[in-house]
Coordinates of C-alpha atoms in Angstrom, one line a residue:
M1 CA -12.3 7.8 -61.8
K2 CA -12.8 11.5 -60.9
T3 CA -10.7 12.5 -63.9
L4 CA -12.8 10.3 -66.2
C5 CA -16.0 11.8 -64.8
S6 CA -14.7 15.3 -65.2
F7 CA -13.8 14.5 -68.8
L8 CA -17.3 13.2 -69.4
Q9 CA -18.9 16.3 -67.9
V10 CA -16.8 18.6 -70.1
G11 CA -17.6 16.6 -73.2
R12 CA -21.2 16.6 -72.4
N13 CA -21.4 20.3 -71.8
M14 CA -19.6 21.0 -75.1
H15 CA -22.3 19.1 -77.0
Q16 CA -25.3 19.9 -74.9
G17 CA -25.6 23.6 -75.8
N18 CA -28.9 25.2 -74.7
Q19 CA -31.0 22.0 -74.9
T20 CA -32.4 20.3 -71.8
T21 CA -31.1 16.9 -70.9
V22 CA -31.1 14.5 -67.9
S23 CA -28.6 14.7 -65.1
E24 CA -29.3 11.2 -63.8
F25 CA -30.8 7.9 -64.9
L26 CA -33.1 5.5 -63.1
L27 CA -32.1 1.9 -63.2
L28 CA -35.3 -0.1 -63.1
G29 CA -33.4 -3.4 -62.4
L30 CA -34.5 -6.9 -63.3
S31 CA -37.9 -6.7 -61.6
N32 CA -40.2 -4.0 -60.2
R33 CA -41.9 -6.3 -57.8
A34 CA -41.1 -5.6 -54.2
E35 CA -41.4 -9.2 -53.1
Q36 CA -38.7 -10.3 -55.6
Q37 CA -36.1 -7.7 -54.5
K38 CA -34.9 -9.6 -51.4
L39 CA -34.5 -12.8 -53.5
L40 CA -32.6 -10.9 -56.2
F41 CA -30.4 -9.4 -53.5
V42 CA -29.5 -12.7 -51.9
L43 CA -29.0 -14.4 -55.3
F44 CA -26.7 -11.8 -56.8
L45 CA -24.8 -11.2 -53.6
G46 CA -24.1 -15.0 -53.4
M47 CA -23.0 -15.0 -57.1
Y48 CA -20.8 -12.0 -56.6
L49 CA -19.0 -13.4 -53.5
V50 CA -18.5 -16.7 -55.3
T51 CA -17.1 -14.9 -58.4
V52 CA -14.7 -12.7 -56.4
S53 CA -13.5 -15.6 -54.2
G54 CA -13.0 -18.0 -57.1
N55 CA -11.2 -15.6 -59.5
G56 CA -9.2 -14.0 -56.6
L57 CA -8.0 -17.5 -55.6
I58 CA -6.9 -18.3 -59.2
I59 CA -5.0 -15.0 -59.4
L60 CA -3.3 -15.6 -56.0
A61 CA -2.5 -19.3 -56.8
I62 CA -0.9 -18.4 -60.2
G63 CA 1.0 -15.5 -58.6
L64 CA 2.4 -17.5 -55.7
D65 CA 3.1 -20.8 -57.4
S66 CA 6.2 -20.6 -59.6
Y67 CA 5.2 -23.8 -61.4
L68 CA 2.3 -21.9 -62.9
H69 CA 4.5 -19.0 -64.2
T70 CA 3.9 -20.0 -67.8
P71 CA 2.1 -18.3 -70.8
M72 CA -1.1 -20.3 -70.4
Y73 CA -1.5 -19.3 -66.7
L74 CA -0.5 -15.7 -67.4
F75 CA -3.4 -15.4 -69.8
L76 CA -5.7 -17.2 -67.3
A77 CA -4.8 -14.7 -64.6
N78 CA -5.7 -11.9 -66.9
L79 CA -9.0 -13.6 -67.8
S80 CA -9.8 -14.0 -64.1
F81 CA -8.9 -10.3 -63.4
A82 CA -11.2 -9.2 -66.3
D83 CA -14.0 -11.5 -65.0
L84 CA -13.6 -10.1 -61.5
S85 CA -13.6 -6.5 -62.8
S86 CA -16.6 -7.2 -65.1
I87 CA -18.9 -8.3 -62.4
S88 CA -17.7 -5.5 -60.1
T89 CA -18.8 -2.8 -62.5
S90 CA -22.5 -3.7 -62.2
V91 CA -23.4 -6.0 -59.3
P92 CA -22.3 -3.9 -56.3
N93 CA -24.2 -0.9 -57.5
M94 CA -27.3 -3.1 -58.2
L95 CA -27.0 -4.5 -54.6
M96 CA -26.7 -1.0 -53.1
N97 CA -29.7 0.2 -55.1
I98 CA -31.8 -2.7 -53.8
Q99 CA -30.7 -2.2 -50.2
T100 CA -31.2 1.6 -50.2
K101 CA -34.4 1.4 -52.4
S102 CA -32.8 4.0 -54.7
Q103 CA -32.7 3.6 -58.5
S104 CA -30.8 6.7 -59.4
I105 CA -27.3 6.9 -60.9
S106 CA -25.7 10.1 -62.1
Y107 CA -25.0 10.7 -65.8
E108 CA -21.2 10.6 -65.4
S109 CA -21.3 7.4 -63.3
C110 CA -23.6 5.8 -65.8
I111 CA -21.3 6.5 -68.8
T112 CA -18.3 5.4 -66.7
Q113 CA -20.1 2.2 -65.8
M114 CA -20.9 1.6 -69.5
Y115 CA -17.3 2.2 -70.5
F116 CA -15.9 -0.4 -68.2
S117 CA -18.6 -3.0 -68.8
I118 CA -17.8 -2.8 -72.5
A119 CA -14.1 -3.0 -72.0
F120 CA -14.1 -6.1 -69.7
V121 CA -16.5 -8.1 -71.9
V122 CA -14.5 -7.3 -75.0
I123 CA -11.2 -8.3 -73.3
D124 CA -12.7 -11.6 -72.3
N125 CA -13.3 -12.3 -76.0
F126 CA -9.8 -11.3 -77.1
L127 CA -8.2 -13.3 -74.3
L128 CA -10.1 -16.4 -75.3
G129 CA -8.5 -16.0 -78.8
V130 CA -5.0 -15.6 -77.3
M131 CA -5.4 -18.6 -75.1
A132 CA -6.5 -20.7 -78.1
Y133 CA -3.4 -19.7 -80.0
D134 CA -1.3 -20.6 -76.9
R135 CA -2.9 -24.1 -76.9
F136 CA -2.3 -24.4 -80.7
V137 CA 1.4 -23.7 -80.3
A138 CA 1.7 -26.0 -77.2
I139 CA 0.1 -29.0 -79.0
C140 CA 1.1 -28.6 -82.6
H141 CA 4.6 -27.3 -82.0
P142 CA 5.6 -28.7 -78.6
L143 CA 9.4 -28.7 -79.2
S144 CA 9.3 -25.1 -80.3
Y145 CA 6.9 -23.8 -77.7
T146 CA 9.4 -22.0 -75.5
T147 CA 11.1 -20.5 -78.6
I148 CA 7.8 -19.2 -80.0
M149 CA 6.1 -18.1 -76.8
K150 CA 9.0 -15.9 -75.6
P151 CA 8.3 -13.4 -72.7
R152 CA 8.2 -10.5 -75.1
L153 CA 5.5 -12.2 -77.2
C154 CA 3.5 -13.2 -74.1
I155 CA 3.6 -9.6 -72.8
L156 CA 2.5 -8.4 -76.3
L157 CA -0.4 -10.9 -76.4
T158 CA -1.5 -9.7 -73.0
V159 CA -1.2 -6.0 -73.6
I160 CA -2.9 -5.9 -77.0
P161 CA -6.3 -7.2 -75.8
W162 CA -6.3 -4.6 -73.0
V163 CA -5.5 -1.8 -75.5
L164 CA -8.0 -3.0 -78.1
S165 CA -10.8 -3.4 -75.5
N166 CA -10.3 0.1 -74.1
A167 CA -10.2 1.5 -77.7
V168 CA -13.6 -0.2 -78.4
A169 CA -15.0 1.1 -75.2
L170 CA -13.7 4.6 -75.8
T171 CA -15.1 4.7 -79.3
H172 CA -18.6 3.9 -78.1
T173 CA -18.3 6.4 -75.2
L174 CA -17.1 9.3 -77.4
L175 CA -20.0 8.6 -79.8
L176 CA -22.5 8.5 -77.0
L177 CA -21.5 11.8 -75.4
P178 CA -23.2 14.1 -78.0
L179 CA -26.5 12.3 -77.6
L180 CA -29.3 13.9 -75.7
F181 CA -31.7 12.2 -73.3
C182 CA -34.7 14.4 -73.0
D183 CA -37.9 12.3 -73.0
S184 CA -37.2 9.8 -70.3
N185 CA -34.4 8.8 -67.9
A186 CA -35.7 5.3 -66.9
L187 CA -33.4 2.4 -68.1
P188 CA -35.1 -1.0 -68.0
H189 CA -31.8 -2.6 -66.9
F190 CA -29.8 -3.3 -63.7
F191 CA -26.8 -1.3 -65.0
C192 CA -25.9 1.2 -67.7
D193 CA -25.5 -0.8 -70.9
L194 CA -24.9 0.7 -74.4
A195 CA -27.9 -0.7 -76.3
P196 CA -30.7 0.5 -73.8
L197 CA -29.0 3.9 -73.6
L198 CA -29.1 4.3 -77.4
R199 CA -32.8 3.3 -77.4
L200 CA -33.5 5.9 -74.6
S201 CA -31.8 8.8 -76.5
C202 CA -33.9 11.3 -78.3
S203 CA -31.0 12.1 -80.7
D204 CA -30.3 10.4 -84.0
T205 CA -28.4 7.2 -83.2
V206 CA -27.9 5.8 -86.7
V207 CA -24.1 6.3 -86.6
N208 CA -23.9 4.8 -83.1
E209 CA -25.9 1.7 -84.2
L210 CA -23.8 1.3 -87.3
V211 CA -20.5 1.5 -85.4
L212 CA -22.0 -0.9 -82.7
L213 CA -22.8 -3.4 -85.5
V214 CA -19.5 -3.1 -87.4
V215 CA -17.2 -3.0 -84.3
G216 CA -19.3 -5.7 -82.5
L217 CA -19.0 -8.1 -85.5
S218 CA -15.3 -7.4 -85.7
V219 CA -14.7 -8.0 -82.0
I220 CA -16.5 -11.3 -82.2
T221 CA -15.3 -12.5 -85.7
F222 CA -11.5 -12.0 -85.3
P223 CA -11.1 -13.9 -82.0
F224 CA -13.6 -16.6 -83.0
S225 CA -11.7 -17.1 -86.3
L226 CA -8.4 -17.5 -84.3
I227 CA -10.1 -20.0 -82.0
L228 CA -11.6 -21.9 -84.9
F229 CA -8.2 -22.0 -86.8
S230 CA -6.4 -23.1 -83.6
Y231 CA -8.8 -26.0 -82.8
V232 CA -8.9 -27.2 -86.4
R233 CA -5.1 -27.5 -86.4
I234 CA -5.2 -29.1 -82.9
V235 CA -7.7 -31.7 -83.9
R236 CA -5.8 -32.6 -87.0
A237 CA -2.5 -32.9 -85.0
V238 CA -4.1 -35.0 -82.3
L239 CA -5.8 -37.4 -84.7
R240 CA -2.3 -38.1 -86.2
L241 CA -1.2 -39.5 -82.9
S242 CA -1.2 -43.3 -82.7
C243 CA -1.3 -43.6 -78.9
T244 CA -4.8 -43.2 -77.4
E245 CA -3.3 -42.0 -74.1
G246 CA -1.4 -39.3 -76.0
K247 CA -4.7 -38.2 -77.7
W248 CA -6.5 -38.0 -74.4
K249 CA -3.7 -36.0 -72.8
A250 CA -3.6 -33.5 -75.7
F251 CA -7.3 -32.9 -75.6
S252 CA -7.4 -32.6 -71.8
T253 CA -4.9 -29.7 -71.9
C254 CA -7.4 -27.6 -73.8
G255 CA -10.6 -29.0 -72.3
S256 CA -11.1 -26.2 -69.8
H257 CA -10.5 -23.5 -72.4
L258 CA -12.8 -25.2 -74.9
T259 CA -15.6 -25.3 -72.3
V260 CA -15.3 -21.6 -71.6
V261 CA -15.3 -20.8 -75.3
L262 CA -18.5 -22.9 -75.7
L263 CA -20.1 -21.1 -72.8
F264 CA -19.1 -17.6 -74.1
Y265 CA -20.1 -18.1 -77.8
G266 CA -23.0 -20.3 -76.9
T267 CA -24.4 -17.4 -74.9
I268 CA -24.0 -15.1 -77.9
V269 CA -25.8 -17.4 -80.2
G270 CA -28.5 -18.3 -77.7
V271 CA -29.3 -14.7 -76.7
Y272 CA -28.7 -12.6 -79.8
F273 CA -29.5 -15.1 -82.6
C274 CA -32.4 -16.9 -81.0
P275 CA -35.8 -15.7 -82.4
S276 CA -37.7 -16.4 -79.1
F277 CA -36.2 -13.3 -77.5
T278 CA -38.3 -10.8 -79.4
H279 CA -38.2 -8.0 -76.8
P280 CA -34.9 -6.0 -76.9
D281 CA -35.0 -5.1 -73.2
D282 CA -35.4 -8.8 -72.2
R283 CA -32.7 -9.8 -74.6
D284 CA -30.3 -7.2 -73.2
Q285 CA -31.0 -8.1 -69.6
I286 CA -30.5 -11.9 -70.2
G287 CA -27.3 -11.3 -72.2
A288 CA -25.9 -8.9 -69.5
V289 CA -26.6 -11.4 -66.7
L290 CA -25.0 -14.2 -68.6
F291 CA -21.9 -12.2 -69.7
T292 CA -21.3 -10.1 -66.6
V293 CA -22.4 -12.5 -63.8
V294 CA -22.9 -16.1 -64.8
A295 CA -19.8 -16.5 -67.1
P296 CA -17.3 -14.9 -64.6
M297 CA -18.7 -17.1 -61.8
M298 CA -18.5 -20.3 -63.9
N299 CA -14.9 -19.8 -65.2
P300 CA -13.1 -20.5 -61.9
F301 CA -15.0 -23.8 -61.5
I302 CA -14.3 -24.8 -65.0
Y303 CA -10.5 -24.1 -64.8
S304 CA -10.1 -25.5 -61.3
L305 CA -12.1 -28.7 -61.7
R306 CA -10.7 -29.7 -65.1
N307 CA -7.1 -28.7 -64.5
K308 CA -4.8 -30.8 -62.3
D309 CA -2.1 -28.1 -62.0
M310 CA -4.7 -25.5 -61.0
K311 CA -6.3 -27.9 -58.4
G312 CA -2.8 -28.6 -56.9
A313 CA -1.9 -24.9 -56.7
L314 CA -5.3 -24.0 -55.1
R315 CA -4.8 -26.9 -52.6
K316 CA -1.4 -25.6 -51.7
L317 CA -2.7 -22.1 -51.3
I318 CA -5.5 -23.1 -49.0
C319 CA -3.2 -25.3 -46.9
R320 CA -0.7 -22.5 -46.7
K321 CA -3.4 -20.2 -45.4

């Protein structure tokens, strides 16, 4: 973390020159009303503890139960780790700010927070695509599943999302470093997000916004296309089955994943394509809460309640403790 902050400081100094810029930002949070701060603290602390406990238990259960050492649960463990990390980039700092009644965050810490928030949201998206492909192979090619999903391919499908998500985050970070923030340092947000930072800058952000649009569409379109392709093939394969029990069993194996996909992409459509959210700051805050807090909290419930193997592993883990 110190190395990253030092890199950011050096990069900033190279582009700053003799112009004046801010050394810290003020995170205005979700509300400026004093009477609502205690409620927000309790609410977000509760959601954070539930998220950390739920995702932590899933990672432990998968790691300790050899029955769950399969590609499907390898990807699920990575998704849980990404969700746990995503909420940890923003909520602890928000809780500390409420408790200490301090809104300031240093420039380096702000950019670092932005980097990791982008990386973990993007990796969620890629992992959902990978998990859809895994379900497609399991249902459409059950006899060849172990042959296709070899350990080498599983590792590759796990590593590529992490590499791509960090590449996306690094691209946005490097493009943000030359920008100056000279008029104001107040961010109408509870953490350092890319869109409000671009609006706050007094530099020309046309290139940043163009890259944000192109990369953002690519990051959403490619995994969504893979998910759509996988589920079209799954539905076609299941409908060919004559046995009703077989159809139900096939659909139940991907029910949890489909629920998470609908939650993730439903949030994108509801927040970013709904005309009722006309104010950009409100839209960014609602989207950030849903992506970095609500979705990571809901995923453990979805996977544990709808998955018999997961429920059994969690039961054994709790009984063992």
